[in-house]
């Protein structure tokens, strides 16, 4: 039986990537780097998970000499602060059905966790903005960002969430929006439900137990019951 739900953040809890992209571009502008990521650029760049990793991938793909990795780390800190400011200005909401699922799951005694590539401050900002609560009041366990050496599609961050929950993969159900996320969750052995997001609509979700537009679709209750092993 399922004891815990483990959620991805970006694209799954909320459509955050345009705010991430804006925070990157604001940072590039503030340092006159001459970098600007369009939606088309970002669609490609999102295949590299993690903000620092994404900036390094861009530098290398463009054949640029800099910025060096230390400078990228400093720029990324600034990007994180800019992202938090954007989120705190209140522009982002949760995706349909997310708040309801988490509320009902907790009421039913299920444990709720996060496994994300993004940094913990970003999860905290999102929870404050969308729930008006601290992240640890919403999620019992948060596995995030640089806590693991290998980001998604590697299974490490979902495995870390399982370890912190103290459960095995068969007791968990994952929620993801991207191919990299599905590879990570299923790589850790967790059954995964996908709600595709703006930037991942055309991804290949092979390996997922279900793909559903969002958690308010008419057949969502049956999808959930099936995944919970009650179908
Ligand atoms: C999300 C990401 C992140 C964010 C930026 O992937 O790839 O890199 O775009 O986050 P997922 P940071 O939803 O699969 O976790 O800049 O904080 O790294
Ligand atoms: Mg995601």
PDB file of C-alpha atoms and ligand atoms in Angstrom:
ATOM      1  CA  UNK A   1       0.000   0.000   0.000  1.00  0.00           C
ATOM      2  CA  UNK A   2       1.050   3.564  -0.704  1.00  0.00           C
ATOM      3  CA  UNK A   3       2.179   5.532   2.355  1.00  0.00           C
ATOM      4  CA  UNK A   4       3.677   8.644   0.769  1.00  0.00           C
ATOM      5  CA  UNK A   5       3.255  10.977  -2.194  1.00  0.00           C
ATOM      6  CA  UNK A   6       6.444  12.549  -3.539  1.00  0.00           C
ATOM      7  CA  UNK A   7       6.090  15.673  -5.673  1.00  0.00           C
ATOM      8  CA  UNK A   8       8.352  17.343  -8.169  1.00  0.00           C
ATOM      9  CA  UNK A   9       8.140  21.157  -7.831  1.00  0.00           C
ATOM     10  CA  UNK A  10       8.867  22.966 -11.105  1.00  0.00           C
ATOM     11  CA  UNK A  11       6.118  22.268 -13.623  1.00  0.00           C
ATOM     12  CA  UNK A  12       4.283  19.878 -11.286  1.00  0.00           C
ATOM     13  CA  UNK A  13       3.208  21.926  -8.248  1.00  0.00           C
ATOM     14  CA  UNK A  14       3.256  25.142 -10.272  1.00  0.00           C
ATOM     15  CA  UNK A  15       4.172  26.458 -13.728  1.00  0.00           C
ATOM     16  CA  UNK A  16       7.387  28.052 -12.489  1.00  0.00           C
ATOM     17  CA  UNK A  17       9.686  27.920 -15.482  1.00  0.00           C
ATOM     18  CA  UNK A  18       8.797  31.342 -16.910  1.00  0.00           C
ATOM     19  CA  UNK A  19       9.713  32.843 -13.528  1.00  0.00           C
ATOM     20  CA  UNK A  20      12.993  30.904 -13.539  1.00  0.00           C
ATOM     21  CA  UNK A  21      13.692  32.114 -17.098  1.00  0.00           C
ATOM     22  CA  UNK A  22      12.944  35.725 -16.113  1.00  0.00           C
ATOM     23  CA  UNK A  23      15.251  35.437 -13.090  1.00  0.00           C
ATOM     24  CA  UNK A  24      18.056  34.099 -15.273  1.00  0.00           C
ATOM     25  CA  UNK A  25      17.604  36.876 -17.855  1.00  0.00           C
ATOM     26  CA  UNK A  26      17.441  39.612 -15.158  1.00  0.00           C
ATOM     27  CA  UNK A  27      20.718  38.292 -13.762  1.00  0.00           C
ATOM     28  CA  UNK A  28      22.384  38.179 -17.189  1.00  0.00           C
ATOM     29  CA  UNK A  29      21.219  41.774 -17.866  1.00  0.00           C
ATOM     30  CA  UNK A  30      22.428  43.034 -14.477  1.00  0.00           C
ATOM     31  CA  UNK A  31      25.929  41.836 -15.371  1.00  0.00           C
ATOM     32  CA  UNK A  32      25.846  42.951 -19.034  1.00  0.00           C
ATOM     33  CA  UNK A  33      26.650  39.403 -20.078  1.00  0.00           C
ATOM     34  CA  UNK A  34      24.943  39.650 -23.436  1.00  0.00           C
ATOM     35  CA  UNK A  35      23.077  36.432 -22.660  1.00  0.00           C
ATOM     36  CA  UNK A  36      19.331  36.228 -23.204  1.00  0.00           C
ATOM     37  CA  UNK A  37      17.298  33.040 -23.127  1.00  0.00           C
ATOM     38  CA  UNK A  38      14.175  33.047 -25.316  1.00  0.00           C
ATOM     39  CA  UNK A  39      11.396  30.498 -24.840  1.00  0.00           C
ATOM     40  CA  UNK A  40      12.885  28.479 -27.710  1.00  0.00           C
ATOM     41  CA  UNK A  41      16.360  28.578 -26.129  1.00  0.00           C
ATOM     42  CA  UNK A  42      14.903  27.597 -22.770  1.00  0.00           C
ATOM     43  CA  UNK A  43      12.970  24.640 -24.206  1.00  0.00           C
ATOM     44  CA  UNK A  44      16.311  23.232 -25.319  1.00  0.00           C
ATOM     45  CA  UNK A  45      18.213  24.299 -22.191  1.00  0.00           C
ATOM     46  CA  UNK A  46      15.663  22.692 -19.824  1.00  0.00           C
ATOM     47  CA  UNK A  47      16.956  19.297 -20.897  1.00  0.00           C
ATOM     48  CA  UNK A  48      19.859  20.144 -18.602  1.00  0.00           C
ATOM     49  CA  UNK A  49      18.400  20.125 -15.086  1.00  0.00           C
ATOM     50  CA  UNK A  50      19.708  22.516 -12.448  1.00  0.00           C
ATOM     51  CA  UNK A  51      20.336  26.220 -12.905  1.00  0.00           C
ATOM     52  CA  UNK A  52      24.134  26.148 -12.565  1.00  0.00           C
ATOM     53  CA  UNK A  53      24.342  23.098 -14.801  1.00  0.00           C
ATOM     54  CA  UNK A  54      22.097  24.878 -17.342  1.00  0.00           C
ATOM     55  CA  UNK A  55      24.324  27.957 -17.412  1.00  0.00           C
ATOM     56  CA  UNK A  56      27.423  25.813 -17.870  1.00  0.00           C
ATOM     57  CA  UNK A  57      25.674  23.898 -20.680  1.00  0.00           C
ATOM     58  CA  UNK A  58      24.878  27.207 -22.415  1.00  0.00           C
ATOM     59  CA  UNK A  59      28.461  28.473 -22.042  1.00  0.00           C
ATOM     60  CA  UNK A  60      29.849  25.235 -23.436  1.00  0.00           C
ATOM     61  CA  UNK A  61      27.311  24.929 -26.278  1.00  0.00           C
ATOM     62  CA  UNK A  62      28.165  28.496 -27.380  1.00  0.00           C
ATOM     63  CA  UNK A  63      31.882  27.755 -27.158  1.00  0.00           C
ATOM     64  CA  UNK A  64      32.420  30.646 -24.683  1.00  0.00           C
ATOM     65  CA  UNK A  65      35.507  30.906 -22.456  1.00  0.00           C
ATOM     66  CA  UNK A  66      33.543  32.224 -19.483  1.00  0.00           C
ATOM     67  CA  UNK A  67      32.056  32.728 -17.025  1.00  0.00           C
ATOM     68  CA  UNK A  68      34.038  30.124 -15.066  1.00  0.00           C
ATOM     69  CA  UNK A  69      32.252  27.677 -12.779  1.00  0.00           C
ATOM     70  CA  UNK A  70      32.809  29.777  -9.625  1.00  0.00           C
ATOM     71  CA  UNK A  71      31.381  32.854 -11.306  1.00  0.00           C
ATOM     72  CA  UNK A  72      28.413  30.787 -12.491  1.00  0.00           C
ATOM     73  CA  UNK A  73      27.811  29.656  -8.902  1.00  0.00           C
ATOM     74  CA  UNK A  74      27.791  33.309  -7.745  1.00  0.00           C
ATOM     75  CA  UNK A  75      25.507  34.363 -10.594  1.00  0.00           C
ATOM     76  CA  UNK A  76      23.195  31.488  -9.741  1.00  0.00           C
ATOM     77  CA  UNK A  77      22.918  32.641  -6.111  1.00  0.00           C
ATOM     78  CA  UNK A  78      21.769  35.967  -7.441  1.00  0.00           C
ATOM     79  CA  UNK A  79      19.334  34.231  -9.793  1.00  0.00           C
ATOM     80  CA  UNK A  80      17.861  32.367  -6.802  1.00  0.00           C
ATOM     81  CA  UNK A  81      17.289  35.663  -4.944  1.00  0.00           C
ATOM     82  CA  UNK A  82      15.669  37.199  -8.010  1.00  0.00           C
ATOM     83  CA  UNK A  83      13.452  34.138  -8.440  1.00  0.00           C
ATOM     84  CA  UNK A  84      12.321  34.329  -4.810  1.00  0.00           C
ATOM     85  CA  UNK A  85      11.449  38.003  -5.288  1.00  0.00           C
ATOM     86  CA  UNK A  86       9.382  37.148  -8.366  1.00  0.00           C
ATOM     87  CA  UNK A  87       7.557  34.360  -6.532  1.00  0.00           C
ATOM     88  CA  UNK A  88       6.961  36.516  -3.470  1.00  0.00           C
ATOM     89  CA  UNK A  89       5.430  39.205  -5.668  1.00  0.00           C
ATOM     90  CA  UNK A  90       2.599  36.677  -5.946  1.00  0.00           C
ATOM     91  CA  UNK A  91       2.423  35.875  -9.639  1.00  0.00           C
ATOM     92  CA  UNK A  92       2.483  32.079  -9.388  1.00  0.00           C
ATOM     93  CA  UNK A  93      -0.373  29.825  -8.385  1.00  0.00           C
ATOM     94  CA  UNK A  94      -0.507  26.093  -7.830  1.00  0.00           C
ATOM     95  CA  UNK A  95      -1.582  23.913 -10.749  1.00  0.00           C
ATOM     96  CA  UNK A  96      -5.224  22.754 -10.682  1.00  0.00           C
ATOM     97  CA  UNK A  97      -6.000  20.109  -8.086  1.00  0.00           C
ATOM     98  CA  UNK A  98      -2.603  20.229  -6.360  1.00  0.00           C
ATOM     99  CA  UNK A  99      -3.693  21.959  -3.155  1.00  0.00           C
ATOM    100  CA  UNK A 100      -6.749  19.715  -2.902  1.00  0.00           C
ATOM    101  CA  UNK A 101      -4.754  16.494  -3.399  1.00  0.00           C
ATOM    102  CA  UNK A 102      -2.181  17.452  -0.771  1.00  0.00           C
ATOM    103  CA  UNK A 103      -4.862  18.514   1.698  1.00  0.00           C
ATOM    104  CA  UNK A 104      -6.834  15.279   1.225  1.00  0.00           C
ATOM    105  CA  UNK A 105      -3.730  13.092   1.275  1.00  0.00           C
ATOM    106  CA  UNK A 106      -2.618  14.493   4.607  1.00  0.00           C
ATOM    107  CA  UNK A 107      -6.131  14.242   6.019  1.00  0.00           C
ATOM    108  CA  UNK A 108      -6.127  10.563   4.979  1.00  0.00           C
ATOM    109  CA  UNK A 109      -2.846   9.972   6.838  1.00  0.00           C
ATOM    110  CA  UNK A 110      -0.559   9.848   3.810  1.00  0.00           C
ATOM    111  CA  UNK A 111       2.879  11.436   4.082  1.00  0.00           C
ATOM    112  CA  UNK A 112       3.809  14.149   1.600  1.00  0.00           C
ATOM    113  CA  UNK A 113       7.309  14.921   0.311  1.00  0.00           C
ATOM    114  CA  UNK A 114       9.226  16.844  -2.356  1.00  0.00           C
ATOM    115  CA  UNK A 115      11.976  15.628  -4.705  1.00  0.00           C
ATOM    116  CA  UNK A 116      13.223  18.509  -6.825  1.00  0.00           C
ATOM    117  CA  UNK A 117      16.176  19.732  -8.806  1.00  0.00           C
ATOM    118  CA  UNK A 118      15.551  23.298  -7.794  1.00  0.00           C
ATOM    119  CA  UNK A 119      17.098  24.843  -4.698  1.00  0.00           C
ATOM    120  CA  UNK A 120      15.408  24.700  -1.316  1.00  0.00           C
ATOM    121  CA  UNK A 121      14.948  28.511  -1.004  1.00  0.00           C
ATOM    122  CA  UNK A 122      12.806  28.313  -4.140  1.00  0.00           C
ATOM    123  CA  UNK A 123      10.560  25.657  -2.571  1.00  0.00           C
ATOM    124  CA  UNK A 124      10.277  27.806   0.541  1.00  0.00           C
ATOM    125  CA  UNK A 125       9.322  30.894  -1.479  1.00  0.00           C
ATOM    126  CA  UNK A 126       6.698  28.940  -3.415  1.00  0.00           C
ATOM    127  CA  UNK A 127       5.118  27.486  -0.262  1.00  0.00           C
ATOM    128  CA  UNK A 128       4.958  30.888   1.424  1.00  0.00           C
ATOM    129  CA  UNK A 129       3.397  32.425  -1.653  1.00  0.00           C
ATOM    130  CA  UNK A 130       0.938  29.640  -2.556  1.00  0.00           C
ATOM    131  CA  UNK A 131       0.039  28.163   0.867  1.00  0.00           C
ATOM    132  CA  UNK A 132       0.968  31.043   3.145  1.00  0.00           C
ATOM    133  CA  UNK A 133       2.938  28.438   5.094  1.00  0.00           C
ATOM    134  CA  UNK A 134       6.533  27.393   5.649  1.00  0.00           C
ATOM    135  CA  UNK A 135       7.667  24.575   3.344  1.00  0.00           C
ATOM    136  CA  UNK A 136       8.157  22.151   6.246  1.00  0.00           C
ATOM    137  CA  UNK A 137       4.545  22.705   7.316  1.00  0.00           C
ATOM    138  CA  UNK A 138       3.362  21.590   3.880  1.00  0.00           C
ATOM    139  CA  UNK A 139       5.935  18.824   3.222  1.00  0.00           C
ATOM    140  CA  UNK A 140       7.251  16.405   5.816  1.00  0.00           C
ATOM    141  CA  UNK A 141      10.374  15.748   3.750  1.00  0.00           C
ATOM    142  CA  UNK A 142      12.115  17.983   1.209  1.00  0.00           C
ATOM    143  CA  UNK A 143      14.923  16.627  -0.981  1.00  0.00           C
ATOM    144  CA  UNK A 144      16.243  19.484  -3.108  1.00  0.00           C
ATOM    145  CA  UNK A 145      18.893  20.837  -5.434  1.00  0.00           C
ATOM    146  CA  UNK A 146      22.514  20.358  -4.473  1.00  0.00           C
ATOM    147  CA  UNK A 147      21.755  17.853  -1.703  1.00  0.00           C
ATOM    148  CA  UNK A 148      22.550  15.188  -4.298  1.00  0.00           C
ATOM    149  CA  UNK A 149      25.576  15.037  -6.569  1.00  0.00           C
ATOM    150  CA  UNK A 150      23.641  13.798  -9.593  1.00  0.00           C
ATOM    151  CA  UNK A 151      20.456  15.702 -10.457  1.00  0.00           C
ATOM    152  CA  UNK A 152      17.502  14.332 -12.446  1.00  0.00           C
ATOM    153  CA  UNK A 153      17.361  12.204 -14.621  1.00  0.00           C
ATOM    154  CA  UNK A 154      19.535  10.384 -12.050  1.00  0.00           C
ATOM    155  CA  UNK A 155      17.409   8.672  -9.367  1.00  0.00           C
ATOM    156  CA  UNK A 156      19.376  10.192  -6.454  1.00  0.00           C
ATOM    157  CA  UNK A 157      16.947  12.906  -5.370  1.00  0.00           C
ATOM    158  CA  UNK A 158      13.947  10.535  -5.261  1.00  0.00           C
ATOM    159  CA  UNK A 159      16.105   7.988  -3.433  1.00  0.00           C
ATOM    160  CA  UNK A 160      17.060  10.696  -0.919  1.00  0.00           C
ATOM    161  CA  UNK A 161      13.363  11.479  -0.349  1.00  0.00           C
ATOM    162  CA  UNK A 162      12.649   7.754   0.203  1.00  0.00           C
ATOM    163  CA  UNK A 163      15.584   7.483   2.629  1.00  0.00           C
ATOM    164  CA  UNK A 164      14.373  10.491   4.628  1.00  0.00           C
ATOM    165  CA  UNK A 165      10.852   9.095   4.705  1.00  0.00           C
ATOM    166  CA  UNK A 166      12.338   5.757   5.762  1.00  0.00           C
ATOM    167  CA  UNK A 167      10.261   3.806   3.244  1.00  0.00           C
ATOM    168  CA  UNK A 168      10.896   1.631   0.198  1.00  0.00           C
ATOM    169  CA  UNK A 169       9.930   2.628  -3.339  1.00  0.00           C
ATOM    170  CA  UNK A 170       6.849   0.387  -3.442  1.00  0.00           C
ATOM    171  CA  UNK A 171       5.282   2.486  -0.664  1.00  0.00           C
ATOM    172  CA  UNK A 172       5.523   5.736  -2.652  1.00  0.00           C
ATOM    173  CA  UNK A 173       3.778   7.395  -5.566  1.00  0.00           C
ATOM    174  CA  UNK A 174       5.589  10.144  -7.527  1.00  0.00           C
ATOM    175  CA  UNK A 175       4.169  13.147  -9.389  1.00  0.00           C
ATOM    176  CA  UNK A 176       6.217  14.569 -12.263  1.00  0.00           C
ATOM    177  CA  UNK A 177       5.881  16.746 -15.358  1.00  0.00           C
ATOM    178  CA  UNK A 178       8.982  15.936 -17.417  1.00  0.00           C
ATOM    179  CA  UNK A 179      10.882  13.111 -19.026  1.00  0.00           C
ATOM    180  CA  UNK A 180      13.904  13.803 -16.823  1.00  0.00           C
ATOM    181  CA  UNK A 181      11.613  13.600 -13.811  1.00  0.00           C
ATOM    182  CA  UNK A 182      10.010  10.324 -14.884  1.00  0.00           C
ATOM    183  CA  UNK A 183      13.447   8.813 -15.481  1.00  0.00           C
ATOM    184  CA  UNK A 184      14.532   9.936 -12.000  1.00  0.00           C
ATOM    185  CA  UNK A 185      11.452   8.696 -10.136  1.00  0.00           C
ATOM    186  CA  UNK A 186      11.133   5.394 -12.002  1.00  0.00           C
ATOM    187  CA  UNK A 187      14.907   4.958 -11.728  1.00  0.00           C
ATOM    188  CA  UNK A 188      14.375   4.968  -7.966  1.00  0.00           C
ATOM    189  CA  UNK A 189      11.647   2.355  -8.503  1.00  0.00           C
ATOM    190  CA  UNK A 190       8.666   4.641  -7.796  1.00  0.00           C
ATOM    191  CA  UNK A 191       5.371   4.446  -9.722  1.00  0.00           C
ATOM    192  CA  UNK A 192       4.920   7.842 -11.378  1.00  0.00           C
ATOM    193  CA  UNK A 193       1.928   9.900 -12.493  1.00  0.00           C
ATOM    194  CA  UNK A 194       2.659  12.636 -15.047  1.00  0.00           C
ATOM    195  CA  UNK A 195       0.887  15.965 -15.483  1.00  0.00           C
ATOM    196  CA  UNK A 196       2.685  17.481 -18.513  1.00  0.00           C
ATOM    197  CA  UNK A 197       3.493  21.197 -18.189  1.00  0.00           C
ATOM    198  CA  UNK A 198       3.962  24.098 -20.589  1.00  0.00           C
ATOM    199  CA  UNK A 199       7.574  23.230 -21.425  1.00  0.00           C
ATOM    200  CA  UNK A 200       7.225  19.423 -21.341  1.00  0.00           C
ATOM    201  CA  UNK A 201       4.045  18.737 -23.342  1.00  0.00           C
ATOM    202  CA  UNK A 202       5.944  16.926 -26.096  1.00  0.00           C
ATOM    203  CA  UNK A 203       8.268  14.927 -23.800  1.00  0.00           C
ATOM    204  CA  UNK A 204       8.341  11.125 -23.938  1.00  0.00           C
ATOM    205  CA  UNK A 205       6.796   9.870 -20.698  1.00  0.00           C
ATOM    206  CA  UNK A 206       7.456   6.147 -21.204  1.00  0.00           C
ATOM    207  CA  UNK A 207       7.547   4.342 -17.904  1.00  0.00           C
ATOM    208  CA  UNK A 208       4.862   6.471 -16.228  1.00  0.00           C
ATOM    209  CA  UNK A 209       1.838   4.619 -14.804  1.00  0.00           C
ATOM    210  CA  UNK A 210      -0.496   7.395 -15.997  1.00  0.00           C
ATOM    211  CA  UNK A 211      -0.414  10.668 -17.932  1.00  0.00           C
ATOM    212  CA  UNK A 212      -3.190  13.130 -17.164  1.00  0.00           C
ATOM    213  CA  UNK A 213      -3.583  16.785 -18.221  1.00  0.00           C
ATOM    214  CA  UNK A 214      -4.112  17.893 -14.631  1.00  0.00           C
ATOM    215  CA  UNK A 215      -5.472  16.706 -11.295  1.00  0.00           C
ATOM    216  CA  UNK A 216      -8.988  17.989 -12.002  1.00  0.00           C
ATOM    217  CA  UNK A 217      -9.657  15.832 -15.091  1.00  0.00           C
ATOM    218  CA  UNK A 218     -12.956  13.918 -14.763  1.00  0.00           C
ATOM    219  CA  UNK A 219     -11.151  10.547 -14.676  1.00  0.00           C
ATOM    220  CA  UNK A 220      -8.562  11.687 -12.111  1.00  0.00           C
ATOM    221  CA  UNK A 221     -10.231   9.864  -9.168  1.00  0.00           C
ATOM    222  CA  UNK A 222      -9.968   6.526 -11.031  1.00  0.00           C
ATOM    223  CA  UNK A 223      -6.372   7.222 -12.081  1.00  0.00           C
ATOM    224  CA  UNK A 224      -5.466   7.901  -8.455  1.00  0.00           C
ATOM    225  CA  UNK A 225      -7.354   4.868  -7.157  1.00  0.00           C
ATOM    226  CA  UNK A 226      -5.552   2.646  -9.697  1.00  0.00           C
ATOM    227  CA  UNK A 227      -2.163   4.067  -8.772  1.00  0.00           C
ATOM    228  CA  UNK A 228      -2.918   3.611  -5.072  1.00  0.00           C
ATOM    229  CA  UNK A 229      -3.610  -0.048  -5.796  1.00  0.00           C
ATOM    230  CA  UNK A 230      -7.299   0.339  -5.036  1.00  0.00           C
ATOM    231  CA  UNK A 231      -8.514   0.369  -8.640  1.00  0.00           C
TER     232      UNK A 231
HETATM  233  C1  LIG B   1      13.584  21.885 -12.592  1.00  0.00           C
HETATM  234  C2  LIG B   1      14.849  22.449 -13.031  1.00  0.00           C
HETATM  235  C3  LIG B   1      15.447  23.556 -12.311  1.00  0.00           C
HETATM  236  C4  LIG B   1      14.861  24.925 -12.465  1.00  0.00           C
HETATM  237  C5  LIG B   1      15.861  25.916 -11.901  1.00  0.00           C
HETATM  238  O1  LIG B   1      13.581  20.481 -12.863  1.00  0.00           O
HETATM  239  O2  LIG B   1      15.462  21.959 -13.940  1.00  0.00           O
HETATM  240  O3  LIG B   1      16.742  23.644 -12.803  1.00  0.00           O
HETATM  241  O4  LIG B   1      14.624  25.216 -13.820  1.00  0.00           O
HETATM  242  O5  LIG B   1      16.227  25.584 -10.613  1.00  0.00           O
HETATM  243  P1  LIG B   1      12.604  19.501 -12.088  1.00  0.00           P
HETATM  244  P2  LIG B   1      17.622  26.097  -9.964  1.00  0.00           P
HETATM  245  O6  LIG B   1      11.217  20.077 -12.159  1.00  0.00           O
HETATM  246  O7  LIG B   1      12.691  18.220 -12.871  1.00  0.00           O
HETATM  247  O8  LIG B   1      13.102  19.340 -10.663  1.00  0.00           O
HETATM  248  O9  LIG B   1      18.027  27.324 -10.728  1.00  0.00           O
HETATM  249  O10 LIG B   1      17.306  26.398  -8.511  1.00  0.00           O
HETATM  250  O11 LIG B   1      18.632  24.999 -10.117  1.00  0.00           O
HETATM  251 MG1  LIG B   2       9.488  19.400 -13.137  1.00  0.00          MG
END
